[in-house]
Coordinates of C-alpha atoms in Angstrom, one line a residue:
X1 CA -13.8 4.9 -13.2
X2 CA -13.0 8.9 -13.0
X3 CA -13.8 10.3 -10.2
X4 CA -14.5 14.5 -10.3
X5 CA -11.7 16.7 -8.6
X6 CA -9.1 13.8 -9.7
X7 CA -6.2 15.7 -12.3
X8 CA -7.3 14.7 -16.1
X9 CA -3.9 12.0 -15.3
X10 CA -5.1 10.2 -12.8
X11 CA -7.7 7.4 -12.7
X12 CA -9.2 5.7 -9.6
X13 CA -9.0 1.7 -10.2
X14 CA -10.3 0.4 -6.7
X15 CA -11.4 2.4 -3.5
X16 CA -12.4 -0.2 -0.8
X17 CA -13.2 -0.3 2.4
X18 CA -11.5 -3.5 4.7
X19 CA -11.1 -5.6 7.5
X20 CA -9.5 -8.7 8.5
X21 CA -12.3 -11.1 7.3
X22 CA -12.0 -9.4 4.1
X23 CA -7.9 -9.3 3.4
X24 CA -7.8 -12.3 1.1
X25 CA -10.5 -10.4 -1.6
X26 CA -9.2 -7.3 -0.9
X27 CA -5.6 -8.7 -2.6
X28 CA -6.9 -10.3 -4.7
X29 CA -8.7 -7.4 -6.3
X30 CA -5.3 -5.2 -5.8
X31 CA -3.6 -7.6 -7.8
X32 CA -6.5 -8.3 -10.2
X33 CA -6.2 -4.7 -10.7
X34 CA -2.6 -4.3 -11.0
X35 CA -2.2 -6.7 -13.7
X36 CA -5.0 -5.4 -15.8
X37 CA -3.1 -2.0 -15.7
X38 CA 0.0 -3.7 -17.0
X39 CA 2.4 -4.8 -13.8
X40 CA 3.5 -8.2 -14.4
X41 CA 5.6 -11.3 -13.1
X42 CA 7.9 -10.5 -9.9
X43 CA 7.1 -6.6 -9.5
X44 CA 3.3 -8.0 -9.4
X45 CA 3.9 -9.7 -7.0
X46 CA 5.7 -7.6 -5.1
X47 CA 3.5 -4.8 -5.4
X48 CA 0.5 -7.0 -3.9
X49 CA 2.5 -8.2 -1.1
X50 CA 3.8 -4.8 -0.3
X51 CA -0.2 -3.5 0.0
X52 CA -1.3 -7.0 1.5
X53 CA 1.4 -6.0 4.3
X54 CA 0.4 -2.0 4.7
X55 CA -3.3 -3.2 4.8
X56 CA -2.8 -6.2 7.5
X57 CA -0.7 -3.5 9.3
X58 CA -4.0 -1.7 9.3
X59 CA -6.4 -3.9 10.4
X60 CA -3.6 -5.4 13.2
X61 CA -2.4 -1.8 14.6
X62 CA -5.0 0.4 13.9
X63 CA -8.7 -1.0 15.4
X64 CA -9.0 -3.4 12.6
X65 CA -9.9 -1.7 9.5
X66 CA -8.8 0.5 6.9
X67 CA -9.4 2.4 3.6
X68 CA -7.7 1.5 0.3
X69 CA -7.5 3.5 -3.0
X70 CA -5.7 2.3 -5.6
X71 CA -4.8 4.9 -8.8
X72 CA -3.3 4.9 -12.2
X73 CA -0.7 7.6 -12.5
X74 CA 0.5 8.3 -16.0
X75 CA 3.6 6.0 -15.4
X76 CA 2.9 4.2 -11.9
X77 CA 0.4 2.7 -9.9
X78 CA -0.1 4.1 -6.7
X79 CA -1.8 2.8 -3.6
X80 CA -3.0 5.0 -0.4
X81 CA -4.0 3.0 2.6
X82 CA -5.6 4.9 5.6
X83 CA -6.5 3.8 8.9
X84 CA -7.6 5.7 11.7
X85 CA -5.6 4.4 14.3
X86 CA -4.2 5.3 17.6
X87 CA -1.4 6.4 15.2
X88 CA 2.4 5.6 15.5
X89 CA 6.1 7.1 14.8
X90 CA 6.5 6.7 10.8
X91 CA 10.2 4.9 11.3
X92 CA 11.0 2.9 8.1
X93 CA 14.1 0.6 9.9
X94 CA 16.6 -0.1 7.7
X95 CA 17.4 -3.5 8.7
X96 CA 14.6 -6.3 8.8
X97 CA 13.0 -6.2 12.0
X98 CA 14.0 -8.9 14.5
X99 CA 17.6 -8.5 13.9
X100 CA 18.3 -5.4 15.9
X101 CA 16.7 -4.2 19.3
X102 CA 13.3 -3.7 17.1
X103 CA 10.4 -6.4 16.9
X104 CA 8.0 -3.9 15.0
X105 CA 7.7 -2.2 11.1
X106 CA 8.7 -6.1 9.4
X107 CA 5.6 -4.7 7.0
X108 CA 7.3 -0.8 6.6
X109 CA 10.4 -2.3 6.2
X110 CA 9.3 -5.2 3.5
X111 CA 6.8 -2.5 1.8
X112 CA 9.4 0.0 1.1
X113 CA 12.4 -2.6 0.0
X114 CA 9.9 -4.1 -2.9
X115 CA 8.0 -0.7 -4.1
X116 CA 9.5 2.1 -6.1
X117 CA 8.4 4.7 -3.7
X118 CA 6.8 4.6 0.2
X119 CA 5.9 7.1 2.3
X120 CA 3.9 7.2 5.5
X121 CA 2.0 10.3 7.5
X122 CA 1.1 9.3 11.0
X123 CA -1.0 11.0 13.4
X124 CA -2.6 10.5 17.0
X125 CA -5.9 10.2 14.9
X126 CA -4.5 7.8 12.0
X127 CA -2.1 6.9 9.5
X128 CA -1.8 7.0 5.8
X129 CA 0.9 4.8 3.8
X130 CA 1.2 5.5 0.2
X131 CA 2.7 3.3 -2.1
X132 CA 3.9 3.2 -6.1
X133 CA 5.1 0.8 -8.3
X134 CA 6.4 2.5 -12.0
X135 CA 4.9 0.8 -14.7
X136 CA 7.3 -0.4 -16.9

């Protein structure tokens, strides 16, 4: 599906609205997705988990729902999660959560270590994490 505005490289695969009643379809459709554009075996599945976290951060953190779009980039897929959210302090900890003074950002912290690239923009009205896995 090409959606007008988008650069002639880049092609929207999913764009979905979710909650928490609908997490289970909404990864399956991710990886659904994923796999049709050519990710396979372990960065698959790493790729889906590392959206399955971002999105349950959503719904959890952020008045439980959120907004995913999902894009082929000429050599990656990328995945934007939005929420709008109370917002929070985009910290990506560099140890796993739980084994220093911090309980929160397990998700941040498993999300970056699996995908090629993460960043996150956070404000008091909302976040958006965005996500990429190179196609290989």
């Amino acid at each position: 599906m090409r959606l007008s505005g988008l650069d002639d490289s880049e092609t929207v695969l999913l764009k979905r609205n979710f909650t928490g009643a609908n997490l289970s379809l909404l990864r399956a459709l991710v990886e659904d997705t994923a796999a049709a554009e050519g990710l396979t075996g372990v960065r698959l599945g790493e790729f889906t988990l590392a959206v399955s976290e971002i999105a349950d951060n959503a719904v959890e953190h952020a008045g439980g729902r959120g907004h995913l779009e999902l894009r082929r980039l000429p050599d990656e897929l990328e995945c934007r999660i939005t929420d709008n959210g109370p917002g929070f302090t985009p910290v990506i900890p560099e140890l796993l959560p739980g084994l220093d003074d911090t309980r929160s950002g397990r998700g941040l912290w498993l999300a970056h270590l699996v995908t090629d690239r993460l960043t996150v923009a956070a404000s008091a009205t909302g976040a958006a994490v965005t996500l990429a896995m190179r196609l290989r």
